[in-house]
């Protein structure tokens, strides 16, 4: 019986099993006659494959290539596009593209054979940077101008705005690659049993996987069964990338007829999986005599790499985030996702928003510093409010509580007193960032593309199953979904199950992405629970099914990207205090304070866990996580050289929540998993620029970079 | 291959193994102890933490040949003990567990710490966990879990 508030924390249902090491991840599971697979990759950035020299394979060992794709099957992976092939088709277009998959019963033997495969290539020219891609230095990789998309957003009258400008501030700001570094590397097992393909995978989106491989196998989706294995972290890295592993693996499973496991080792996982898109923002902003913005022109580019993947959707979020929490008059944003021979970039917590927000937060701070105004107060002038126009000329439907949130964060951190004490350039600095994150799919994606369905079933013994396709990957869904149901059904949590999805059992409630699960699918849990409650005594077994209903009053045109890009937003303020050592440029973070509006917290402890984890991941992105693309490949490829935060790097943080219920979320909850990543890197960089008295123009803000800036 | 004799979770054990192979593989594959996780295989993440003669080590970096006559403790041997239960319960109560992949290693690191220092300071906890990476939690709740275990564990440690 739920007598407490929904937000009151309970123990996670999976905590004891995980902490006791009882939980089985994909690499812990046993399968009869398990075989091992290794992806054989093309280790060239751009080259024609001229010859593959394969050693004689012992009995029971196989080298599977595009020639093994079943009759009628296609050598293409169905993602948003179909450009990414299962196996490189005579040509390798980025370093690490799959050519084949080597399979056998003994792992050591498989590795030994792999080492003796030699592949000959004819080298082709390659480009890796945004500029070289746009300049089409090596000719065309995609489309007519080497972009996957070229978008324009226009708000107000930019030309008229610039005509009134008294001065123009120009800026170029960039962000780098980021590796997800989920602690459990990519892994899955595929088997072919009586005409059915069974994929057991560490993944976020079981139904995406099913769709991705159906055309390859030339079979009905019903013959592909995807079972989610307990997933040891994902952060977007297990959204689309598992497709790239599963496609060659299912082809092999059919030929070999035994379960085959592919588990990446860490070096492969860093070297050969998709990353966060690097980005660049070039700003021209017109100011009037009082320093007010009269027009802003922004050119945003992201390095998408050799295949499109989901880059255009990432780009959309990046350009919408250029004005994030601000209502700025007369804005033009151009956004391009650029084709290069870099490893294709893909989804990563925030999905373009962290890039867009970082670029814009830095630029606005630079304008404020130029005017001699404290950035946080300058930015406040432009806080968007309910009823204002968004950058896509939609309506801000939310009650915006940013002023209150800033007040709380300022009080907790003693912001104004510290700002008074720490002169610009004194080595000490307070950085502030403001951000929001549109929860759920862009525009009408939930209505037009996802069309989520969910079932709940009461059994004879009173036990209830929640059947949906969203996965537990650490964010707590297997606790929060049953918690919502328990509160409505007024039965104990223990009487409700929400198991890892199996596509042959659960309806498709959509992927576990875009901060949609708790808000959008959680609402379906709430509605299904209400229906089930009403019909509880109808018969010993009762089953209800609910479908997604689009919020009223949200208009969107996907062609022009105009209207309400998101039905609602989560909001955040982050304050970071740093001290920079003048001799070594080492930065010590002295304090971190956040305030978030996530609607209503379904469980405060889970929300604070998300905030803490997201903020630290973002601070890693902003300060430590340097990932360079050199000679056409990732230069850092072990945990010894790609650094993520440890327990020693940051102080304990203070995090607060403000309530702001959203009517279309369960109990008023909004999505938050990505929001909490979006702003901390900008607050960190802002703190450093206050401390050193010079502009920061890129992340990660490493000591070497700070030195460079201080000496310039 | 040679015969290796050691103590594993309080039991004597003797088996044939390649002395150059990794203790991690011996534990996970030959002995089925899957609470020991492989996060990196290069000594950087701590997911494979075990105790060797009471000292926290990364089992991916320990050649089997070096454990002769040593005592190896894994989470399987500790999770039902007062020490193990104390940490596991504290972790569950403070929200220290998210995806859980780092957690067995974190539990091992916490046991190693509290055995040698039953009342650690915040700084000592941070140092003790610094060889164990977690990408989900940002560490605060794990640290609070260790603090809670220290508080509750009077007499255990
Ligand atoms: S697996 Fe041993 S330290 Fe990472
Ligand atoms: S809980 Fe996921 S890595 Fe620590």
Coordinates of C-alpha atoms in Angstrom, one line a residue, chain A residues 79-80 83-84 128-130 146-149 151 173-180 235-237 239-241 273-281 300-319 335-359 621-622 625 627-629 634 642 674 677 681 698-700:
Chain A
X79 CA 18.8 2.1 -39.5
X80 CA 17.4 5.6 -40.2
X83 CA 23.8 3.3 -46.2
X84 CA 25.9 1.4 -43.6
X128 CA 38.7 13.4 -41.5
X129 CA 37.9 17.0 -40.6
X130 CA 34.8 19.1 -41.0
X146 CA 29.4 16.0 -48.6
X147 CA 26.7 16.7 -46.1
X148 CA 23.9 14.4 -44.9
X149 CA 21.7 17.4 -44.1
X151 CA 19.2 22.8 -42.3
X173 CA 33.9 27.3 -30.6
X174 CA 34.5 23.6 -30.9
X175 CA 33.9 20.3 -29.1
X176 CA 35.6 17.0 -29.5
X177 CA 34.8 13.3 -29.7
X178 CA 33.6 11.6 -26.5
X179 CA 33.7 7.9 -25.8
X180 CA 30.7 6.4 -23.9
X235 CA 24.5 6.2 -22.6
X236 CA 23.4 6.0 -26.3
X237 CA 26.3 3.8 -27.2
X239 CA 21.2 2.5 -29.2
X240 CA 22.3 1.9 -32.8
X241 CA 25.7 0.5 -32.6
X273 CA 32.6 2.0 -31.8
X274 CA 30.7 5.2 -32.5
X275 CA 31.4 8.3 -30.4
X276 CA 29.8 11.7 -29.6
X277 CA 29.9 13.9 -32.7
X278 CA 32.6 16.6 -32.7
X279 CA 31.1 20.0 -33.4
X280 CA 31.9 23.5 -34.3
X281 CA 29.9 26.7 -34.0
X300 CA 26.9 24.7 -36.8
X301 CA 28.7 21.7 -38.2
X302 CA 29.1 18.2 -36.8
X303 CA 31.5 15.6 -38.0
X304 CA 29.2 12.7 -38.9
X305 CA 31.7 10.3 -40.4
X306 CA 31.5 7.8 -43.2
X307 CA 27.8 6.7 -42.8
X308 CA 24.8 8.7 -41.8
X309 CA 23.6 6.7 -38.8
X310 CA 21.4 9.1 -36.7
X311 CA 23.6 12.1 -37.4
X312 CA 20.8 14.3 -38.8
X313 CA 18.6 13.9 -35.8
X314 CA 21.6 14.7 -33.6
X315 CA 22.1 17.7 -35.7
X316 CA 18.5 18.9 -35.3
X317 CA 18.8 18.7 -31.5
X318 CA 22.2 20.5 -31.7
X319 CA 20.7 23.5 -33.7
X335 CA 23.3 23.2 -39.4
X336 CA 25.2 20.7 -41.5
X337 CA 26.2 17.1 -40.7
X338 CA 29.4 16.5 -42.6
X339 CA 30.4 13.3 -44.4
X340 CA 34.1 12.3 -43.8
X341 CA 36.1 9.1 -43.5
X342 CA 36.0 9.3 -39.8
X343 CA 34.4 6.6 -37.7
X344 CA 30.6 7.3 -37.9
X345 CA 29.5 9.2 -34.9
X346 CA 26.2 8.3 -33.2
X347 CA 24.0 8.8 -30.2
X348 CA 25.5 9.8 -26.9
X349 CA 23.5 11.0 -23.9
X350 CA 22.3 14.5 -24.8
X351 CA 22.2 13.7 -28.5
X352 CA 23.6 17.0 -29.9
X353 CA 22.2 19.2 -27.1
X354 CA 25.4 19.2 -25.1
X355 CA 27.3 20.4 -28.2
X356 CA 24.7 23.1 -29.0
X357 CA 24.5 24.2 -25.4
X358 CA 28.2 24.4 -24.9
X359 CA 28.7 26.4 -28.1
X621 CA 33.7 15.7 -21.2
X622 CA 34.6 19.3 -20.3
X625 CA 38.2 13.2 -21.9
X627 CA 39.9 11.7 -27.8
X628 CA 41.9 12.7 -30.9
X629 CA 41.5 11.4 -34.4
X634 CA 41.3 7.2 -32.6
X642 CA 41.5 7.9 -22.4
X674 CA 20.1 13.6 -20.8
X677 CA 24.5 15.9 -18.8
X681 CA 30.9 21.1 -19.1
X698 CA 36.9 24.4 -26.8
X699 CA 36.5 21.4 -24.6
X700 CA 38.1 19.4 -23.1

